Every structure is written in structure tokens, then in C-alpha cells.
Short mmCIF file of C-alpha atoms in Angstrom, two decimals:
data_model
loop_
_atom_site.label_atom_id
_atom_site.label_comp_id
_atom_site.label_asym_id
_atom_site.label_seq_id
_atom_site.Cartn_x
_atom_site.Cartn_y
_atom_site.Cartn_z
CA UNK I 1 0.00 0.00 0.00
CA UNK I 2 1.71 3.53 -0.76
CA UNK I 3 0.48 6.98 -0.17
CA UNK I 4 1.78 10.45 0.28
CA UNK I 5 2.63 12.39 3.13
CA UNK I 6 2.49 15.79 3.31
CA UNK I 7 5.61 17.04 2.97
CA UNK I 8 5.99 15.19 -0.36
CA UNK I 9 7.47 12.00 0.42
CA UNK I 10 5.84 8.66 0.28
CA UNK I 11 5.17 5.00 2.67
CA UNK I 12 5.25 2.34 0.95
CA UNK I 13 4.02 -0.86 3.65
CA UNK I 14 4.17 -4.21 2.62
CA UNK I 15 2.35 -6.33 5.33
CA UNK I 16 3.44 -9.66 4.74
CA UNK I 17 6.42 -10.63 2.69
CA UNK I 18 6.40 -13.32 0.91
CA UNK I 19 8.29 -16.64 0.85
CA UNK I 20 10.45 -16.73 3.96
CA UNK I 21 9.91 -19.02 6.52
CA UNK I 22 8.61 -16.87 9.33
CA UNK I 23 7.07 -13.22 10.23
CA UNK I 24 8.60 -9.72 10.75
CA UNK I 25 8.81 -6.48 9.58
CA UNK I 26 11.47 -3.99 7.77
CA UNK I 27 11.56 -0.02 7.42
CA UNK I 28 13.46 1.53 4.98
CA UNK I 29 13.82 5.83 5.08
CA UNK I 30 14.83 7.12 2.32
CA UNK I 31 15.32 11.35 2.16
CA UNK I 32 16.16 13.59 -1.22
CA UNK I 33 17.19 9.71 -3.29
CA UNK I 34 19.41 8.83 0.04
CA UNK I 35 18.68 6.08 2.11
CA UNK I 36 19.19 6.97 5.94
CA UNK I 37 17.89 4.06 7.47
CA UNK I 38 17.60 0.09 6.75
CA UNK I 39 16.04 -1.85 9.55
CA UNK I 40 15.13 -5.18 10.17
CA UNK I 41 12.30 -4.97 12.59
CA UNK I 42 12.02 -8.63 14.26
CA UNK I 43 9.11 -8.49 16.81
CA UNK I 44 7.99 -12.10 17.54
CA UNK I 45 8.44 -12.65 20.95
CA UNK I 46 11.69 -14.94 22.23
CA UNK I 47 11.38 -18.45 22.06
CA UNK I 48 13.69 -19.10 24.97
CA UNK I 49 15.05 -22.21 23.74
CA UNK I 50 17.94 -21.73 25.74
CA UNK I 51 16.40 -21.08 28.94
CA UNK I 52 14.02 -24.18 27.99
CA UNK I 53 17.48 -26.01 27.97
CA UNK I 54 18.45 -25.53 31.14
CA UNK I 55 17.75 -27.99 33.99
CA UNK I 56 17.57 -30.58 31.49
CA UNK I 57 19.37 -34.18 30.86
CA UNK I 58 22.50 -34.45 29.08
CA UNK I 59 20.42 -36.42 26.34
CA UNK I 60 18.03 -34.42 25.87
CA UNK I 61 19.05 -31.71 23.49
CA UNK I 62 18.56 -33.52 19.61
CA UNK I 63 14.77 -33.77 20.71
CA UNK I 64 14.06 -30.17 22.20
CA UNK I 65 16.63 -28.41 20.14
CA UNK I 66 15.14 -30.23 16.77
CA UNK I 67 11.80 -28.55 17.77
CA UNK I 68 13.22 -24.96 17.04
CA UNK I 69 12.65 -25.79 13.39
CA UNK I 70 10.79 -27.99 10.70
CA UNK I 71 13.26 -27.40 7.68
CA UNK I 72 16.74 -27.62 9.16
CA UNK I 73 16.07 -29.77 12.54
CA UNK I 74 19.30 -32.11 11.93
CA UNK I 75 21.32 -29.30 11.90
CA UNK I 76 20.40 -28.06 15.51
CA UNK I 77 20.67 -31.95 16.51
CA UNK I 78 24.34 -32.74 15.10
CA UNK I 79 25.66 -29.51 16.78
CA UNK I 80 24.13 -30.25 19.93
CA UNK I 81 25.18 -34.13 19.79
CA UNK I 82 28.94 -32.04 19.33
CA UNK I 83 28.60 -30.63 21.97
CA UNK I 84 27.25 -32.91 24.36
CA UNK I 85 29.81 -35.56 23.50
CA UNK I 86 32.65 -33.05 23.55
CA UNK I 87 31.60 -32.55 27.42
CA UNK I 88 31.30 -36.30 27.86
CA UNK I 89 34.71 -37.00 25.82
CA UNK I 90 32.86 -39.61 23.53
CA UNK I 91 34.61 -40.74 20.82
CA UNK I 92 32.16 -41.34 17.78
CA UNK I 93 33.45 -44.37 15.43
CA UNK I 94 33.38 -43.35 11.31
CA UNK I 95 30.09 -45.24 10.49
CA UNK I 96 28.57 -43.17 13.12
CA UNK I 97 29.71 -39.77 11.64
CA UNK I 98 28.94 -41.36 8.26
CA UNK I 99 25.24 -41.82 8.80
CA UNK I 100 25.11 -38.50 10.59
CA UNK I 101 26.28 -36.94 7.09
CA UNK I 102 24.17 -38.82 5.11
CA UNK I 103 20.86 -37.96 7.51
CA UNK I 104 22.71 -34.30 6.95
CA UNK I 105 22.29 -34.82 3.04
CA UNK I 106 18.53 -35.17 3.44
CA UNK I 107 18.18 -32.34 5.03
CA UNK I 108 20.18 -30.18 2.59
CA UNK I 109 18.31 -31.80 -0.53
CA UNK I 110 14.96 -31.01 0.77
CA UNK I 111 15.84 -27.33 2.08
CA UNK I 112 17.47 -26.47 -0.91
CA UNK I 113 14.79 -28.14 -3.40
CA UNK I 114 12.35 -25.72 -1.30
CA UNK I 115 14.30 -22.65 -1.40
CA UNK I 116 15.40 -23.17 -5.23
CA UNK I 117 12.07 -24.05 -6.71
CA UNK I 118 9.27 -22.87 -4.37
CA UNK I 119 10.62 -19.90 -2.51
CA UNK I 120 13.11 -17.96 -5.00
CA UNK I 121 12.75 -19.38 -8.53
CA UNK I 122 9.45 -17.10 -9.02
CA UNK I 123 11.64 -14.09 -7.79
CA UNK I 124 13.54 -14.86 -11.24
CA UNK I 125 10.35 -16.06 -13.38
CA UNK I 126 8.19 -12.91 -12.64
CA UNK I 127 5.19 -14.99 -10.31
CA UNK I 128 4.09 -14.01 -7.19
CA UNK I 129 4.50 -17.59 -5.98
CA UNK I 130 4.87 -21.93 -7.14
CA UNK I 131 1.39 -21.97 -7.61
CA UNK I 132 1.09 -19.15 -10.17
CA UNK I 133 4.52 -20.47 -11.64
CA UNK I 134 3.04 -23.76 -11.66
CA UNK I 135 0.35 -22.98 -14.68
CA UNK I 136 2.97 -21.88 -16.52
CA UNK I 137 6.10 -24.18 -15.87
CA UNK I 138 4.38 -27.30 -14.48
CA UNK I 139 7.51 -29.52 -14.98
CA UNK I 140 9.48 -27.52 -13.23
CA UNK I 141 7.26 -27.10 -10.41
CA UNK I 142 7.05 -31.40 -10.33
CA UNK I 143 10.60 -31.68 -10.88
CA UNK I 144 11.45 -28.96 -7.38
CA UNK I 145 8.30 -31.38 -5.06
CA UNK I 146 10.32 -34.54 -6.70
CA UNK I 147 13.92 -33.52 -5.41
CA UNK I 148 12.36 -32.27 -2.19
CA UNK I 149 10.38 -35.76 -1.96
CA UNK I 150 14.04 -37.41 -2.15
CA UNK I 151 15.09 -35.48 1.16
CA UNK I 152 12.24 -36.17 3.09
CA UNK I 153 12.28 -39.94 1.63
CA UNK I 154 15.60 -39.72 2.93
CA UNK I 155 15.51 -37.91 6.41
CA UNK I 156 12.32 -40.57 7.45
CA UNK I 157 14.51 -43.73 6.35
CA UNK I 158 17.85 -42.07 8.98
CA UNK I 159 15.86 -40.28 10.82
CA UNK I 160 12.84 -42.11 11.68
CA UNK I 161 10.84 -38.78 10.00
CA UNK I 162 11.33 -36.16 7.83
CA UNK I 163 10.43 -33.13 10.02
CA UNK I 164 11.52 -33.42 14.27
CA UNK I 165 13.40 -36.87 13.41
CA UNK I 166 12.92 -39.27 15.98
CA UNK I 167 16.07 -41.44 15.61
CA UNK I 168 18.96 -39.06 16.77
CA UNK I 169 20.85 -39.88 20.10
CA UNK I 170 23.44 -38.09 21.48
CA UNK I 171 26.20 -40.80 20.60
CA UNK I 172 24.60 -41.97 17.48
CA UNK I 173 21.53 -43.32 16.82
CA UNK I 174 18.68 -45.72 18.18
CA UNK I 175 18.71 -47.80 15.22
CA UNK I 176 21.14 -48.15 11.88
CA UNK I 177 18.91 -48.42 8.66
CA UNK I 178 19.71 -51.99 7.17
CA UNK I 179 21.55 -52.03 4.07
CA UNK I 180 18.93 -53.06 2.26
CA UNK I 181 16.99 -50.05 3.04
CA UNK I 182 19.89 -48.02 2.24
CA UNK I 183 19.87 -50.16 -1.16
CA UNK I 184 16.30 -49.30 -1.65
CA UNK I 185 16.36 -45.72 -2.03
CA UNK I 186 19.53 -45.49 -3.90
CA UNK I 187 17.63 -45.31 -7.26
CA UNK I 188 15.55 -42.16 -5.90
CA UNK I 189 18.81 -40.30 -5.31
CA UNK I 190 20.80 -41.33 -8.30
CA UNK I 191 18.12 -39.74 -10.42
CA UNK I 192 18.03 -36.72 -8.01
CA UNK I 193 21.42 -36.43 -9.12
CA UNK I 194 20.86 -35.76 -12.54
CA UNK I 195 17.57 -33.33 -11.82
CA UNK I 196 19.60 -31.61 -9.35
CA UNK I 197 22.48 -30.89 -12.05
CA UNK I 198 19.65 -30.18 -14.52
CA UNK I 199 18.70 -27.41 -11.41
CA UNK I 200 22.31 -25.53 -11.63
CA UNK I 201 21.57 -25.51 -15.51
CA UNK I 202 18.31 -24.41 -15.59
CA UNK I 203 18.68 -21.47 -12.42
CA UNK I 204 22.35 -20.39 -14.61
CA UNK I 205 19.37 -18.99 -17.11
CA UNK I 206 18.20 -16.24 -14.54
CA UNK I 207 18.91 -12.52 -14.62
CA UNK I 208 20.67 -11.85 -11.74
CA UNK I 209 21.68 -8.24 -10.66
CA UNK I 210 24.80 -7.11 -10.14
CA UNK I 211 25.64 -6.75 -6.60
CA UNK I 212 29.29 -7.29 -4.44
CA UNK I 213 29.47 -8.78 -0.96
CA UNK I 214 32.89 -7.48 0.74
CA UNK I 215 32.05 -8.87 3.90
CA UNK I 216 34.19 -11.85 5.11
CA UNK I 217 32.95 -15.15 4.93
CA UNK I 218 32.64 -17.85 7.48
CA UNK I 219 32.11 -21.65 7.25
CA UNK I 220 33.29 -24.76 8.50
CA UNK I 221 35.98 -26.77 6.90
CA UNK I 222 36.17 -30.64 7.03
CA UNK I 223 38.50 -33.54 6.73
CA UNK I 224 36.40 -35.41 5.42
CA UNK I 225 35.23 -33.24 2.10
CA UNK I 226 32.79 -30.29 1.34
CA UNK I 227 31.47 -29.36 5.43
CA UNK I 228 28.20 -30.68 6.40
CA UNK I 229 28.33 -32.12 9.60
CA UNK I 230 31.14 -31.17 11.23
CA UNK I 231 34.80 -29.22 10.40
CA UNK I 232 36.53 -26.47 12.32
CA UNK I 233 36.32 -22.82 11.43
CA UNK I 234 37.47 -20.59 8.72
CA UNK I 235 36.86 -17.50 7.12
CA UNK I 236 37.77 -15.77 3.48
CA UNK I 237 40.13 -13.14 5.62
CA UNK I 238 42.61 -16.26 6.38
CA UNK I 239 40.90 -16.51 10.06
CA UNK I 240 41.06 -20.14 11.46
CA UNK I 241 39.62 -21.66 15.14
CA UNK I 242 38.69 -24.58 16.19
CA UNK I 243 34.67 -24.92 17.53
CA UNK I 244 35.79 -24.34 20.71
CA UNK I 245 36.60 -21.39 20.48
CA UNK I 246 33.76 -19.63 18.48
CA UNK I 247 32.77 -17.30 21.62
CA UNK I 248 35.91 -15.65 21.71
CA UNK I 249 35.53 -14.53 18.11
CA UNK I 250 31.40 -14.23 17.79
CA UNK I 251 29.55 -12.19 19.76
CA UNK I 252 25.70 -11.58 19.93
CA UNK I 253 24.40 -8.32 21.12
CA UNK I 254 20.84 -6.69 21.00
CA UNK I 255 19.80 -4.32 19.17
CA UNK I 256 16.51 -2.11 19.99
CA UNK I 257 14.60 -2.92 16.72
CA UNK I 258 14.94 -6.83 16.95
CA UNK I 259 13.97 -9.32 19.22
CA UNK I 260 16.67 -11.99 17.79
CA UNK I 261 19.97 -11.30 18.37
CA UNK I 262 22.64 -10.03 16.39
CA UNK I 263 26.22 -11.20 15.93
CA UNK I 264 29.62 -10.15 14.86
CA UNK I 265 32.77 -11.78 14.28
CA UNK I 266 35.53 -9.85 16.15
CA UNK I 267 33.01 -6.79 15.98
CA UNK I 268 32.19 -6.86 12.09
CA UNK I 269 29.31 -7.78 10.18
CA UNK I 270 30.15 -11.72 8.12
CA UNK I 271 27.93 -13.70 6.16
CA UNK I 272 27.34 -17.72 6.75
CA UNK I 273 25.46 -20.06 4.43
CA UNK I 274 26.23 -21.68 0.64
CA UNK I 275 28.03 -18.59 -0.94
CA UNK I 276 30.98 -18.78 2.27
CA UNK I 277 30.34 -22.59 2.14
CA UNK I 278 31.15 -22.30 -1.44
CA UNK I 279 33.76 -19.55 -1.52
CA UNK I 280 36.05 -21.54 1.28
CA UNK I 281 35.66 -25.16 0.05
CA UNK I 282 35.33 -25.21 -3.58
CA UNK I 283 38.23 -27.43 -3.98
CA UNK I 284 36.40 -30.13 -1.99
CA UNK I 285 33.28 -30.46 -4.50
CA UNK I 286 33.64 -33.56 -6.50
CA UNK I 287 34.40 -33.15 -10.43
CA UNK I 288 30.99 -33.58 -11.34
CA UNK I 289 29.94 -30.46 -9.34
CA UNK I 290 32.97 -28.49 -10.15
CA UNK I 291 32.29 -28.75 -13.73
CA UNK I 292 28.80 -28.02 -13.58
CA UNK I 293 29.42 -24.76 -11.19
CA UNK I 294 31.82 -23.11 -14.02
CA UNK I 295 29.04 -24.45 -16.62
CA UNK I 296 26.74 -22.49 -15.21
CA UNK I 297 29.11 -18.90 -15.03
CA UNK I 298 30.60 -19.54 -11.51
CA UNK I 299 34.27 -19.06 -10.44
CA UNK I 300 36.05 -20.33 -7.47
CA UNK I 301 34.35 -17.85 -5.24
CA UNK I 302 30.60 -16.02 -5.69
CA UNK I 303 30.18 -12.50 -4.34
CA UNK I 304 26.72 -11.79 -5.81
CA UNK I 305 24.30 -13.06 -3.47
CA UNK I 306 21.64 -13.00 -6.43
CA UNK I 307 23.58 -15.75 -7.57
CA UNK I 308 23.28 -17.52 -4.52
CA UNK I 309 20.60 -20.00 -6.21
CA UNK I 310 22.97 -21.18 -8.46
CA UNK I 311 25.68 -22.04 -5.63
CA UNK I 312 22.56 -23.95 -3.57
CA UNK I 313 21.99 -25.72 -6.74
CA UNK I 314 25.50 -27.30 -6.90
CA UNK I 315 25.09 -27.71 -3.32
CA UNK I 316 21.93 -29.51 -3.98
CA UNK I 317 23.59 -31.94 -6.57
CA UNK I 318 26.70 -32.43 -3.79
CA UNK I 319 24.26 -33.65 -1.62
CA UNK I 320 22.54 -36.23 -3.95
CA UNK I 321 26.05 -37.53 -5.32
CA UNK I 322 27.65 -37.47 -1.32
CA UNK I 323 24.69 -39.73 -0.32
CA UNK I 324 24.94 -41.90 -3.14
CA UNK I 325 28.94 -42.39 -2.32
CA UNK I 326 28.26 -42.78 1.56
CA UNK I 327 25.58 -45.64 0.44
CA UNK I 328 28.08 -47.17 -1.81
CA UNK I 329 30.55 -47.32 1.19
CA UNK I 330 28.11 -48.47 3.28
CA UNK I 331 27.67 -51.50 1.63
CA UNK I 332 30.91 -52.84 2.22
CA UNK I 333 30.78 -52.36 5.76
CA UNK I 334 29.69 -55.31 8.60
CA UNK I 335 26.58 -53.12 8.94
CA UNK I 336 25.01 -55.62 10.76
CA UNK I 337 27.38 -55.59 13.77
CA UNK I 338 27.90 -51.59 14.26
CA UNK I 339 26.35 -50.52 17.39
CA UNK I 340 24.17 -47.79 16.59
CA UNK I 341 25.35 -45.73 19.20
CA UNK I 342 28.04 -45.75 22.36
CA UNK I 343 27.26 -44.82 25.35
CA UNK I 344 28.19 -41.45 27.29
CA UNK I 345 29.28 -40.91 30.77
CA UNK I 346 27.93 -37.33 32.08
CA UNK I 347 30.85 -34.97 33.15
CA UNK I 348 31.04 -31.94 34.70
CA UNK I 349 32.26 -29.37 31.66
CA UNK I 350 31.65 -27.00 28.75
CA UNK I 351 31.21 -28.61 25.06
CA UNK I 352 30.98 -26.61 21.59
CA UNK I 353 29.45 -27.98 18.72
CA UNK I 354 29.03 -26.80 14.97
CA UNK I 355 27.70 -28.17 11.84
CA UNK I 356 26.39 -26.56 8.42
CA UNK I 357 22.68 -26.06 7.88
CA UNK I 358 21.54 -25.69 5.14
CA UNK I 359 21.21 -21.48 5.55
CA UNK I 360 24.91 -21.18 7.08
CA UNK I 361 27.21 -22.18 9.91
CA UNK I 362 25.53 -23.46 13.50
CA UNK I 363 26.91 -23.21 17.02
CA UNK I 364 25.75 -24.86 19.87
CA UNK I 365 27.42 -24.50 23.47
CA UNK I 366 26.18 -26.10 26.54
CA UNK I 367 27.70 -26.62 30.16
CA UNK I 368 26.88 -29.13 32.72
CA UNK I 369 27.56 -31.06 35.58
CA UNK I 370 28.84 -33.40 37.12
CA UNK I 371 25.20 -35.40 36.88
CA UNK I 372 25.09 -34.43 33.47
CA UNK I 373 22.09 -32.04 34.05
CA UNK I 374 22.45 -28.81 31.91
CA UNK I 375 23.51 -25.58 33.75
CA UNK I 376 23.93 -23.13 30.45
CA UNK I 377 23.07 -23.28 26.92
CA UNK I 378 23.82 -21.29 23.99
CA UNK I 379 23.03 -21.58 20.24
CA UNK I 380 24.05 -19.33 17.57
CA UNK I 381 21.44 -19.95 14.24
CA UNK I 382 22.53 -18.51 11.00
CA UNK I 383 19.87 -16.35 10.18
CA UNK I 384 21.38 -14.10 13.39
CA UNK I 385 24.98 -13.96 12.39
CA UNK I 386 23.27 -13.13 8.87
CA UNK I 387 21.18 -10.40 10.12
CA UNK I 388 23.32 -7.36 9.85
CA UNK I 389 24.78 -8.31 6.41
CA UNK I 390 21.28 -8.60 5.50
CA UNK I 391 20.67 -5.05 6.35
CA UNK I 392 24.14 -4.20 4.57
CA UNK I 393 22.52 -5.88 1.14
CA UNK I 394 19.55 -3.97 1.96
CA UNK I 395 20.76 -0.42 1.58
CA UNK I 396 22.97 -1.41 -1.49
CA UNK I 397 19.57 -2.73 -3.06
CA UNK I 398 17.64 0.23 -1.77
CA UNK I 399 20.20 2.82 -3.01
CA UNK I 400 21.32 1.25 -6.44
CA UNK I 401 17.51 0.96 -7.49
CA UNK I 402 16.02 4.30 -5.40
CA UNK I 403 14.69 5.62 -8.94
CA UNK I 404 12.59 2.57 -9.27
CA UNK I 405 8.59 2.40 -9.09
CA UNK I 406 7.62 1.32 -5.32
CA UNK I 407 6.50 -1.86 -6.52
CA UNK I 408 9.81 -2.81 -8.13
CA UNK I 409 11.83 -1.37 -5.22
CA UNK I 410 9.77 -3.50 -2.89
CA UNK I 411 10.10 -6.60 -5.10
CA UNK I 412 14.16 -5.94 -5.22
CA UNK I 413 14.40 -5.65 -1.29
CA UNK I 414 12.10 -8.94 -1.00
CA UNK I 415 14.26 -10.61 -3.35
CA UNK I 416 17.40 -9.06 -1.52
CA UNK I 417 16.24 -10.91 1.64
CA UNK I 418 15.39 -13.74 -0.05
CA UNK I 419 18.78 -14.22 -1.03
CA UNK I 420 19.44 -15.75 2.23
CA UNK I 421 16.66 -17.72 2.05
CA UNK I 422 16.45 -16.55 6.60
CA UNK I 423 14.86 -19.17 9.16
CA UNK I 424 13.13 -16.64 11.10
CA UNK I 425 11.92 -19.90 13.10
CA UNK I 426 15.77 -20.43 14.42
CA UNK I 427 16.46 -16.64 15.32
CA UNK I 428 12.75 -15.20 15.55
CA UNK I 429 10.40 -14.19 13.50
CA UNK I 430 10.05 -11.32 10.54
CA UNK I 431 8.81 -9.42 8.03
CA UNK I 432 6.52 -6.23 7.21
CA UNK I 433 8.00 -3.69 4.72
CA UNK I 434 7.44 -0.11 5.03
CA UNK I 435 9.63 2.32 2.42
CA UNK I 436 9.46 5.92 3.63
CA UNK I 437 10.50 8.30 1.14
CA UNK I 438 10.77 12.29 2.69
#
């Protein structure tokens, strides 16, 4: 809705954006073509997770902390297992940390198949939404709910169910799917494979926007190839830590327009999620995504974050092709005999976890005692280390395109946010737009 104001500028108040998961607002002054102020206004009421933490068993985190959201609920569970076990000193064997990633690469298929084709791909397409794209593009609508399908198909065989899985321990699991289970769904993800890579081709079509990020980038780096599930920490400025010691370098603060919290890394703005997954680990994507990343116009590193759909497509087809190689291996293991977990013996310390949802780098810090019951916890959700950089995009969008119509100014800032494709579940809630113009 806009309308004038009497000394000549305008309000233009958007009361619901679109295609995010969550609810919030954001007010955007603009004065004589300047803009003055970018805000994200975040007014859901705290969940108090943490606080809901406290007082609670040792094992009890993967089920209460997989509650905070229904799209990326492994991730909060594998950094809280992290954590937890780092207290308790556990040492997880390989197939355990194996079957964690591959639970891991449901959850990225089906986040990114919902992003990609049902929350951003009619940003590009000029719809409102999938169901007006859908009259139009039907097969590509079918071919974003079949990829998505795979994830979930996925998630319930590892995790007992596709949203709040039931199966996570801290340790490991309650029970290993068989490997003729694993067997059975191969097919499904073998040709999610080749949809996915027909995703980076088909989203490398899209006019993007010009736009530079100069903000560093963080994400974890793994041993064991392109970070999921685990790694320690690095950044694009040549900054390196181990988990451990993520407080000393992030720091959350409030600010008076937002009930989530916002954080910095050693007092400056960073950005988590595919384009700093991307950026620091390209060397660890297989050939097959390699090549199709530079087929589709992308270097070593993306700065645009228009172009972030592309990088969550190859991300998309890692994930297919990484559970179809941690099945393979699977299959030549005594699967029969693994324990499906080991057991933990409470201590009375401080543990740090981190893994990679699919929207950016996690933390999770708890301490407890000696019982095991949990005195403090803290968790870090990338939508609120993304905030401020979000803002940052904001006022580059607003300012390069302040001589556009209201309507396309509002549908570049929506997009803009978008870009991040923020869980306003994990840190909060948001969004209402209101443009002033004086």
C-alpha cells in the first residue's frame, strides 16, 4: 500500500512478505534519493530455547533443540550431539559420523529443493508464488516437489521422520537403517542427481543483478570433504579456530529494533550459508559439481548473493552424489554388527558444537555437571549472524535501485532478503516492509 505524506514523500508498507519461513517487519527511510535508514524490525516474541534447555538431561538436546525448526532440525541436533559428546569426551566411530552426514544430506536436498524451486525461482520467473509459476512451468514445479520428496524420503529412512526426526541420540543413533533399506532408495537419489544438475543448468538462465558482498565469509571446513556435519572454522580473511573457540571470536548483542539477536565476528558484520560454504571449500566439490558450477558462469568464489541459487543448486547436486557415495561405502561395511550408538558418561564441563545447515554455519554451546544435568546453553542460528549483512545488502539494493517504481523497489528488497533464504523460526520471527520516502 503507498500513499503520500504531506511534505511530499511517500510510505510504501508491505504487510506480509512473501516466501520466507517466518514473520517480521522492515523499514526503509529514504530522504532527497538517500537512504538513511535500513532496519530489520524482528518483533515475535523470544522463544527461549535456551532457557528451555536448562535444567535438562545431558540427552536431551537432539529432541528439544530439533523442535526450534521444521526445515533444518538435523542441523540443531548434530551440533548439539557435538557438543554434548565433547563434554562427555565420547569418541564417535566413522560409520557413526557417516550416517550422521548422510541424515545431513537429506536435510540439505529437501531445504534447498524448497528454497530453489518454491521460494526464489518465481523471484527470477516474474510470479508471485509456485502456484502461479506452476500454470505456466508445471515440470518444473514437479521436478522442485520430486527432489524435495528425495530429502524427506531420505531424512524418514535415517531419521525415523522427515520433520523433528525421531532417531537421533546423542552418541549416534537408536537404530542403523539396514543395508537393504539403504539399497532401496539409492535409485531415488541417483536420479536426483541428474535433476539436481539439470537445477544448476536451468537457475544459470536467470537474470541476476549485479551486486558485491565485501564482507568476510565464514564456514566450516572438514576432513572429510565439502562441510556438512562437522569441520573447524574458517573464514575468506585467512581466520582459522577450532569450535571451541567460536565465543571468543562471535559475539551476539541486542539491538533495539529486533527481538533476535545479532552477531559479529571480532566486531564486524560476516555472512554464513552456501556462498561462504562455497567460496572456502570449492576445492572439496567432487568433479561432477565443479564442472557443472563453471558451466553455469561460476568461479572459485561467488560474491553476488543473487547468484546464490545457483551455488545452492551445486550444493543440492553435492548432496545427492555425497549420499549416493556414503551408500556405496556403506555397503561394504559389517553393517550388521555396528552398534548404533556408544554410550556417554555425564561430566562436569563445557562442550561446543558446529555443523552446516543448510542457511549457514551453527553453534551450539552447553555446560553441565557433574550429573550431566544442563547448567547453560547457547546456540548461535545462522539467520542471526546473517542479520546485519542482510541489512548491509539492503541499503545497497535500496540505493542502487532508489529511482525505481515502489513496486519494483519493494520486489528488489524482498528478493534481496530472499537471497538468504532466513529461518526466522531459528532466530525469531520477521517481516513487514514499510519504504518511507521524505
Amino acid at each position: 500500500m503507498t500513499h503520500s505524506l504531506k511534505d511530499g514523500g511517500q510510505v510504501l508498507q508491505v504487510g506480509m512478505l512473501a516466501r520466507v519461513e517466518g514473520e517480521g517487519g522492515m523499514h526503509i527511510e529514504i530522504a532527497q534519493g538517500k537512504v538513511q535508514t535500513v532496519q530489520l524490525n524482528i518483533f515475535e516474541p523470544p522463544r527461549f530455547y535456551e532457557a528451555f534447555l536448562r535444567g535438562r538431561a545431558y540427552t536431551e538436546p537432539p529432541d528439544i533443540t530439533a523442535r526450534i525448526c521444521g526445515i533444518c532440525p538435523v542441523a540443531y541436533q548434530t551440533a548439539s550431539c557435538e557438543a554434548i559428546e565433547m563434554v562427555c569426551r565420547a569418541e564417535i566411530p566413522e560409520h557413526i559420523r557417516l550416517m550422521r552426514r548422510l541424515l545431513y544430506c537429506g536435510e540439505w536436498i529437501e531445504s534447498h529443493a524448497l528454497h530453489i524451486y518454491l521460494l526464489h525461482a518465481p523471484d527470477f520467473l516474474g510470479y508471485d508464488g509456485a502456484i502461479e509459476m506452476a500454470a505456466d512451468h508445471a515440470d518444473v514445479v514437479e521436478q522442485g516437489l520430486r527432489l524435495k520428496k528425495a530429502g524427506n524420503d531420505l531424512m524418514t529412512l535415517v531419521g525415523g521422520r522427515a520433520i523433528h526426526p525421531v532417531n537421533v541420540r546423542t552418541g549416534g543413533f537408536y537404530r542403523l537403517p539396514t543395508s537393504a533399506e539403504l539399497a532401496a532408495i539409492r535409485p531415488a537419489l541417483v536420479q536426483g542427481l541428474e535433476d539436481a544438475l539439470a537445477t544448476v543448468s536451468l537457475v544459470a538462465t536467470f537474470d541476476f543483478p549485479e551486486m558485491e558482498q565485501d564482507y568476510p565469509y565464514l564456514s566450516l571446513r572438514s576432513p572429510h570433504g565439502y562441510a556438512i556435519e562437522s569441520g573447524d572454522v574458517v573464514t575468506s580473511s585467512g581466520l582459522t579456530f577450532p569450535v571451541r573457540e567460536f565465543t571468543k571470536h562471535i559475539t551476539e548483542h541486542h539491538v533495539r529494533h529486533s527481538n533476535a539477536l545479532h552477531a559479529t565476528l571480532d566486531g564486524e558484520p560476516y555472512v554464513v550459508g552456501p556462498l561462504a560454504r562455497y567460496s572456502n571449500n570449492f576445492d572439496q566439490l567432487g568433479p561432477t559439481c565443479q564442472a557443472a558450477a563453471r558451466a553455469a558462469g561460476l568461479g572459485e568464489t561467488c560474491r553476488n548473493p543473487f547468484r546464490s541459487i545457483i551455488v545452492r543448486a551445486v550444493e543440492l547436486a553435492y548432496a545427492f552424489e555425497e549420499a549416493v557415495r556414503i551408500i556405496d561405502e556403506w555397503s561394504g561395511m559389517p553393517s550388521a554388527t555396528l552398534p548404533a550408538s556408544v554410550p556417554l558418561t555425564p561430566r562436569a564441563g563445557e562442550g561446543f558444537g558446529a555443523s552446516e545447515a543448510p542457511r549457514g554455519t551453527i553453534f551450539h554451546r552447553y555446560v553441565l555437571d557433574k550429573e550431566g544435568t544442563i547448567q547453560d546453553a547457547q546456540i548461535v542460528p545462522p539467520t542471526s549472524q546473517n542479520q546485519m549483512s542482510i541489512e548491509a545488502d539492503l541499503r545497497t539494493a535500496a540505493q542502487a535501485w532508489v529511482d525505481l517504481d515502489d513496486h519494483a523497489l519493494t520486489h528488489r528488497c524482498e528478493q534481496a532478503i530472499r537471497n538468504y533464504d532466513p529461518c526466522i523460526s531459528c532466530a525469531t520471527h520477521f517481516f513487514d516492509l514499510r519504504v518511507t520516502r521524505t
